[in-house]
Amino acid sequence: MSQRVRTSPEGSGQPLNEVYDTALLDLDGVVYAGGNAIAHAVDSLELARTGGMHLAYVTNNALRTPDAVAGHLTELGIPAGADDVITSAQAVARLISEQVPAGARVLVIGGEGLRVALRERGLTPVESADDDPAAVVQGYGGPDLPWGRFAEASYAVRRGVPWYASNTDLTIPSGRGIAPGNGAAVEVVRIATGAEPQVAGKPLPPMHRETIIRTGAERPLVVGDRLDTDIEGAFNGEVDSLLVLTGVTDGVQLLAAPPRHRPTYVDADLRGLLTGQPEVGREDDGFRCGGWTATAGSDRLELTGDGEAMDGLRALCAAAWTAAGDDSCALDGQKALARLGL
Ligand SMILES: [Mg+2]
């Protein structure tokens, strides 16, 4: 299982969509980027779905409702219903509902996704610190959230009202660059109050629990592009994970990953769901995958051979993670990665 120290990506003789009953897919950097579908996502997901795999979409973004996300996916050619989408707004709403009286008022600093999720749990969204809220919840509110909303949160939190956050991603990708995410907004209130929120989103357990409750998955595979949210969330939930390289993680970060950030499998994109995964073999002269052999030198990783780039990356992961043990690998992998075009 994921909690032991992983020292190599694993192999699978069977296609992953036959090994796992449910794919828990991150959205940004996995399925779409900047509103457009990522290469091979539409076709691969269609084949996985018609082959019998249940697909669920798991996002830390609390702004949009599951309905809106499902509509966007369907427009991209990925048929999805609201029930197939799990958001951090839903996870934080359940967390709050377990800790406050039924029907309690909750001060909302965020968007529609958060309000809908609170109502679904029988809670009453309110807008002012003077509405006697039993909780304060903060979720991403989009670019037009007024500064005064952080003041509203601070008034209530200062009075000792329990404070929750859907997620603490510091940044959010936009078509024009990197924008402040909900984590940055949470920092504003934290600085003003000195308080600490309870957080629901990836990589924390409330989000994983929400995902399992809603999908009923028995053998889930987390599919993501970020090591510190998707892959760490799978590690914390003790389930397997597939890292795809279509988003924010590059080869350097993957080779340096500490144990909680090491995925079970690595592939270029979502086509990896439909195939088996090659084994990395440990040989006398290094770690072999496909036509590549990787070794850990005194200050850098070495790679010899040729073949598929992903096989070379898997061999390098095994060399780096084995050398690092339960730490982060400090060996230079740049030159070896350059051979792979990564
Ligand atoms: Mg992502």
Coordinates of C-alpha atoms and ligand atoms in Angstrom, one line a residue:
M1 CA 0.0 0.0 0.0
S2 CA 0.9 3.6 -0.3
Q3 CA 2.1 4.1 3.2
R4 CA 5.3 2.1 2.9
V5 CA 8.2 4.0 1.3
R6 CA 7.8 3.6 -2.5
T7 CA 11.2 3.3 -4.2
S8 CA 10.0 2.7 -7.8
P9 CA 6.9 3.2 -10.0
E10 CA 5.0 -0.1 -10.1
G11 CA 4.2 -2.2 -13.1
S12 CA 0.9 -3.7 -14.1
G13 CA 0.3 -6.5 -16.6
Q14 CA -3.3 -5.5 -17.0
P15 CA -4.6 -2.1 -18.3
L16 CA -5.2 0.2 -15.4
N17 CA -8.9 0.7 -16.4
E18 CA -9.4 -3.0 -15.8
V19 CA -7.4 -3.2 -12.5
Y20 CA -9.3 -0.3 -10.8
D21 CA -13.1 0.2 -10.7
T22 CA -13.1 4.0 -10.4
A23 CA -10.8 6.8 -11.7
L24 CA -10.8 9.8 -9.3
L25 CA -9.7 12.4 -11.9
D26 CA -8.3 15.8 -11.1
L27 CA -9.5 18.4 -13.7
D28 CA -7.0 21.2 -14.3
G29 CA -3.9 19.9 -15.9
V30 CA -5.4 16.4 -16.3
V31 CA -8.6 16.7 -18.3
Y32 CA -8.5 20.3 -19.3
A33 CA -6.3 23.4 -19.3
G34 CA -7.5 26.9 -19.6
G35 CA -10.9 25.7 -20.6
N36 CA -9.8 23.4 -23.4
A37 CA -9.5 19.6 -23.3
I38 CA -5.9 18.2 -22.9
A39 CA -4.6 16.1 -25.8
H40 CA -5.9 12.5 -25.7
A41 CA -8.2 13.2 -22.7
V42 CA -11.6 13.0 -24.5
D43 CA -10.8 9.7 -26.4
S44 CA -9.0 8.0 -23.5
L45 CA -11.8 8.8 -21.0
E46 CA -14.5 7.6 -23.5
L47 CA -12.6 4.3 -24.0
A48 CA -12.1 3.9 -20.2
R49 CA -15.8 4.6 -19.6
T50 CA -17.2 2.3 -22.2
G51 CA -14.8 -0.4 -20.9
G52 CA -16.6 -0.3 -17.6
M53 CA -14.5 2.1 -15.5
H54 CA -16.5 4.6 -13.4
L55 CA -15.1 8.1 -13.9
A56 CA -15.4 10.8 -11.2
Y57 CA -14.0 14.3 -11.3
V58 CA -12.4 15.6 -8.1
T59 CA -11.6 19.3 -7.8
N60 CA -10.4 21.6 -5.1
N61 CA -12.1 24.5 -6.8
A62 CA -15.1 25.5 -4.7
L63 CA -16.4 28.2 -6.9
R64 CA -18.3 26.3 -9.5
T65 CA -21.2 23.9 -8.7
P66 CA -21.0 20.3 -9.8
D67 CA -23.7 21.1 -12.3
A68 CA -21.6 23.8 -13.9
V69 CA -18.5 21.6 -14.0
A70 CA -20.4 18.7 -15.5
G71 CA -21.8 21.0 -18.1
H72 CA -18.3 22.2 -19.0
L73 CA -17.1 18.6 -19.3
T74 CA -20.0 17.6 -21.5
E75 CA -19.4 20.5 -23.8
L76 CA -15.8 19.3 -24.2
G77 CA -17.1 15.9 -25.3
I78 CA -16.8 14.2 -21.9
P79 CA -20.3 13.2 -20.9
A80 CA -20.7 13.8 -17.2
G81 CA -23.5 14.5 -14.7
A82 CA -23.4 16.5 -11.5
D83 CA -23.2 13.3 -9.5
D84 CA -19.8 12.6 -11.2
V85 CA -18.2 15.7 -9.8
I86 CA -16.9 16.1 -6.3
T87 CA -15.8 19.5 -5.0
S88 CA -13.9 20.7 -2.0
A89 CA -17.1 22.8 -1.3
Q90 CA -19.0 19.5 -0.7
A91 CA -16.2 18.2 1.5
V92 CA -16.1 21.2 3.7
A93 CA -19.9 21.4 3.9
R94 CA -20.0 17.8 5.3
L95 CA -17.2 18.6 7.7
I96 CA -19.1 21.7 9.0
S97 CA -22.4 19.8 9.2
E98 CA -20.7 17.2 11.5
Q99 CA -19.6 19.9 13.9
V100 CA -22.5 22.4 14.2
P101 CA -26.2 21.9 15.0
A102 CA -28.5 20.9 12.1
G103 CA -29.7 23.9 10.1
A104 CA -27.0 26.2 11.6
R105 CA -26.1 29.5 9.9
V106 CA -22.8 29.6 8.1
L107 CA -21.1 32.8 7.1
V108 CA -19.9 32.3 3.4
I109 CA -16.9 34.0 2.0
G110 CA -16.9 32.5 -1.5
G111 CA -19.0 31.6 -4.5
E112 CA -22.1 29.8 -5.6
G113 CA -20.5 26.3 -5.3
L114 CA -20.1 26.8 -1.6
R115 CA -23.6 28.0 -1.0
V116 CA -25.2 25.1 -2.9
A117 CA -23.0 22.6 -1.0
L118 CA -24.0 24.1 2.4
R119 CA -27.7 23.9 1.5
E120 CA -27.3 20.3 0.4
R121 CA -26.2 19.5 3.9
G122 CA -29.1 21.4 5.4
L123 CA -27.0 24.4 6.5
T124 CA -28.1 28.0 6.0
P125 CA -25.7 30.3 4.2
V126 CA -25.5 33.9 5.6
E127 CA -23.6 36.9 4.5
S128 CA -22.8 38.9 7.6
A129 CA -20.8 38.4 10.8
D130 CA -23.8 40.0 12.5
D131 CA -26.1 37.1 11.4
D132 CA -24.9 35.0 14.4
P133 CA -23.2 32.3 12.3
A134 CA -22.1 29.0 13.9
A135 CA -19.3 28.7 11.4
V136 CA -17.3 30.7 8.9
V137 CA -16.3 29.1 5.6
Q138 CA -14.0 30.4 3.0
G139 CA -13.8 29.1 -0.6
Y140 CA -12.5 30.5 -3.9
G141 CA -14.7 33.4 -4.8
G142 CA -13.4 34.3 -8.2
P143 CA -11.8 37.6 -9.3
D144 CA -14.7 39.8 -8.2
L145 CA -14.9 38.8 -4.6
P146 CA -14.8 42.2 -2.7
W147 CA -12.1 42.8 -0.1
G148 CA -14.8 43.6 2.4
R149 CA -15.6 39.8 2.5
F150 CA -12.3 39.1 4.2
A151 CA -13.2 41.8 6.8
E152 CA -16.5 40.0 7.4
A153 CA -14.7 36.7 8.0
S154 CA -12.2 38.3 10.3
Y155 CA -15.0 39.9 12.5
A156 CA -16.6 36.5 13.1
V157 CA -13.3 34.5 13.5
R158 CA -12.0 37.1 16.0
R159 CA -15.2 36.5 18.0
G160 CA -14.2 32.8 18.2
V161 CA -16.6 31.5 15.5
P162 CA -15.1 28.2 14.1
W163 CA -13.4 28.8 10.8
Y164 CA -13.2 26.4 7.8
A165 CA -11.6 26.5 4.4
S166 CA -12.6 24.5 1.3
N167 CA -8.9 24.2 0.3
T168 CA -5.6 26.1 0.7
D169 CA -4.2 26.1 -2.9
L170 CA -2.2 29.3 -2.9
T171 CA -2.5 29.8 -6.6
I172 CA -5.1 29.2 -9.4
P173 CA -4.1 29.0 -13.1
S174 CA -5.9 31.4 -15.4
G175 CA -5.7 32.0 -19.1
R176 CA -3.4 35.0 -18.4
G177 CA -1.1 33.5 -15.8
I178 CA -1.1 32.5 -12.2
A179 CA -3.6 34.2 -9.9
P180 CA -4.0 34.1 -6.1
G181 CA -6.1 31.1 -5.1
N182 CA -8.2 30.4 -2.0
G183 CA -5.1 29.6 0.1
A184 CA -3.9 33.2 -0.5
A185 CA -7.3 34.5 0.6
V186 CA -7.2 32.3 3.7
E187 CA -3.8 33.8 4.5
V188 CA -5.3 37.3 4.5
V189 CA -7.8 36.2 7.3
R190 CA -5.1 34.2 9.1
I191 CA -2.8 37.2 9.3
A192 CA -5.7 39.4 10.5
T193 CA -6.9 37.0 13.2
G194 CA -4.0 34.7 14.1
A195 CA -6.5 31.8 13.9
E196 CA -6.2 28.5 12.1
P197 CA -9.0 27.1 9.8
Q198 CA -10.0 23.5 9.5
V199 CA -9.3 22.6 5.8
A200 CA -11.1 20.0 3.7
G201 CA -9.5 19.9 0.2
K202 CA -6.8 17.8 -1.3
P203 CA -4.5 16.4 0.0
L204 CA -6.4 16.2 3.3
P205 CA -8.6 13.3 4.4
P206 CA -12.1 15.1 4.3
M207 CA -11.8 15.5 0.5
H208 CA -10.8 11.8 0.0
R209 CA -13.5 10.7 2.3
E210 CA -16.1 12.8 0.4
T211 CA -14.9 11.2 -2.8
I212 CA -15.2 7.7 -1.6
I213 CA -18.7 8.3 0.0
R214 CA -20.0 9.8 -3.2
T215 CA -18.5 7.3 -5.7
G216 CA -18.7 4.1 -3.6
A217 CA -15.4 3.2 -5.2
E218 CA -13.9 0.0 -3.9
R219 CA -10.7 0.0 -5.9
P220 CA -10.1 3.6 -6.8
L221 CA -7.2 5.1 -8.8
V222 CA -6.4 8.8 -8.2
V223 CA -5.3 10.5 -11.4
G224 CA -3.6 13.8 -11.1
D225 CA -0.9 16.3 -12.2
R226 CA 0.1 17.7 -8.8
L227 CA 2.3 16.0 -6.3
D228 CA 1.4 18.0 -3.3
T229 CA -2.4 17.7 -3.7
D230 CA -3.4 14.8 -5.9
I231 CA -0.6 12.4 -5.2
E232 CA -0.3 13.3 -1.5
G233 CA -4.1 13.0 -1.2
A234 CA -3.9 9.4 -2.5
F235 CA -1.0 8.7 -0.2
N236 CA -3.0 10.0 2.8
G237 CA -6.0 8.0 1.7
E238 CA -3.8 4.9 1.2
V239 CA -4.9 4.4 -2.4
D240 CA -3.0 4.0 -5.7
S241 CA -2.3 7.0 -8.0
L242 CA -1.3 7.8 -11.6
L243 CA 0.7 10.9 -12.3
V244 CA 0.2 12.4 -15.8
L245 CA 2.7 14.9 -17.1
T246 CA 0.1 17.2 -18.8
G247 CA 0.0 19.7 -15.9
V248 CA 2.3 21.3 -13.4
T249 CA 4.7 18.5 -12.5
D250 CA 8.0 18.1 -14.5
G251 CA 10.6 15.4 -14.4
V252 CA 12.9 17.3 -12.0
Q253 CA 10.1 17.6 -9.4
L254 CA 9.1 13.9 -9.8
L255 CA 12.7 12.6 -9.3
A256 CA 13.0 14.8 -6.2
A257 CA 9.7 13.7 -4.7
P258 CA 9.7 12.6 -1.1
P259 CA 7.7 9.4 -0.3
R260 CA 4.3 11.0 0.2
H261 CA 4.6 12.6 -3.3
R262 CA 5.6 9.4 -5.2
P263 CA 2.8 8.2 -7.5
T264 CA 2.2 4.4 -8.0
Y265 CA 2.4 4.9 -11.8
V266 CA 3.7 7.6 -14.1
D267 CA 2.5 8.3 -17.7
A268 CA 2.6 11.0 -20.3
D269 CA -1.2 11.6 -20.4
L270 CA -4.5 9.9 -19.9
R271 CA -3.8 7.2 -22.5
G272 CA -2.0 5.6 -19.6
L273 CA -5.3 4.6 -18.2
L274 CA -5.9 2.2 -21.0
T275 CA -2.5 0.4 -21.0
G276 CA -0.6 -1.8 -18.7
Q277 CA 2.5 -0.3 -17.0
P278 CA 6.0 -1.7 -17.6
E279 CA 7.9 -3.1 -14.7
V280 CA 11.1 -1.5 -13.6
G281 CA 13.7 -4.2 -13.0
R282 CA 16.6 -4.0 -10.6
E283 CA 19.7 -5.4 -12.2
D284 CA 23.3 -5.5 -11.2
D285 CA 24.1 -2.5 -13.4
G286 CA 21.1 -0.3 -12.4
F287 CA 17.4 0.0 -12.8
R288 CA 16.0 -1.1 -16.2
C289 CA 12.8 -0.2 -17.9
G290 CA 12.2 -0.9 -21.6
G291 CA 15.5 -0.1 -23.3
W292 CA 16.8 2.3 -20.6
T293 CA 19.1 1.7 -17.6
A294 CA 19.3 4.3 -14.8
T295 CA 21.9 4.5 -12.1
A296 CA 22.6 6.9 -9.2
G297 CA 26.1 8.4 -9.3
S298 CA 27.7 10.4 -6.5
D299 CA 26.2 13.7 -7.6
R300 CA 23.9 12.9 -10.5
L301 CA 21.6 10.4 -12.1
E302 CA 22.9 8.6 -15.2
L303 CA 20.9 7.1 -18.0
T304 CA 22.0 4.8 -20.8
G305 CA 20.1 3.0 -23.6
D306 CA 17.2 4.2 -25.7
G307 CA 13.5 3.7 -26.3
E308 CA 10.3 5.2 -25.0
A309 CA 10.8 8.4 -22.9
M310 CA 8.3 7.3 -20.2
D311 CA 10.3 4.1 -19.7
G312 CA 13.5 6.1 -19.2
L313 CA 11.6 8.3 -16.7
R314 CA 10.4 5.3 -14.8
A315 CA 13.9 3.9 -14.6
L316 CA 15.2 7.3 -13.3
C317 CA 12.4 7.4 -10.7
A318 CA 13.5 4.0 -9.4
A319 CA 17.2 5.1 -9.2
A320 CA 16.4 8.5 -7.6
W321 CA 13.8 7.2 -5.1
T322 CA 15.9 4.2 -4.1
A323 CA 18.9 6.5 -3.5
A324 CA 16.8 9.0 -1.5
G325 CA 15.0 6.4 0.7
D326 CA 12.5 8.3 2.9
D327 CA 14.0 11.7 1.9
S328 CA 14.1 13.8 -1.3
C329 CA 16.7 12.9 -3.9
A330 CA 19.3 15.6 -4.2
L331 CA 21.1 14.1 -7.2
D332 CA 21.1 16.2 -10.5
G333 CA 18.8 14.6 -13.0
Q334 CA 18.7 17.4 -15.6
K335 CA 21.1 15.8 -18.1
A336 CA 19.4 12.4 -17.9
L337 CA 16.0 14.0 -18.4
A338 CA 17.2 16.0 -21.3
R339 CA 18.1 12.7 -23.1
L340 CA 14.4 11.9 -22.8
G341 CA 13.2 15.3 -24.0
L342 CA 11.8 15.9 -20.6
Ligands
MG1 MG -4.5 19.7 -11.4

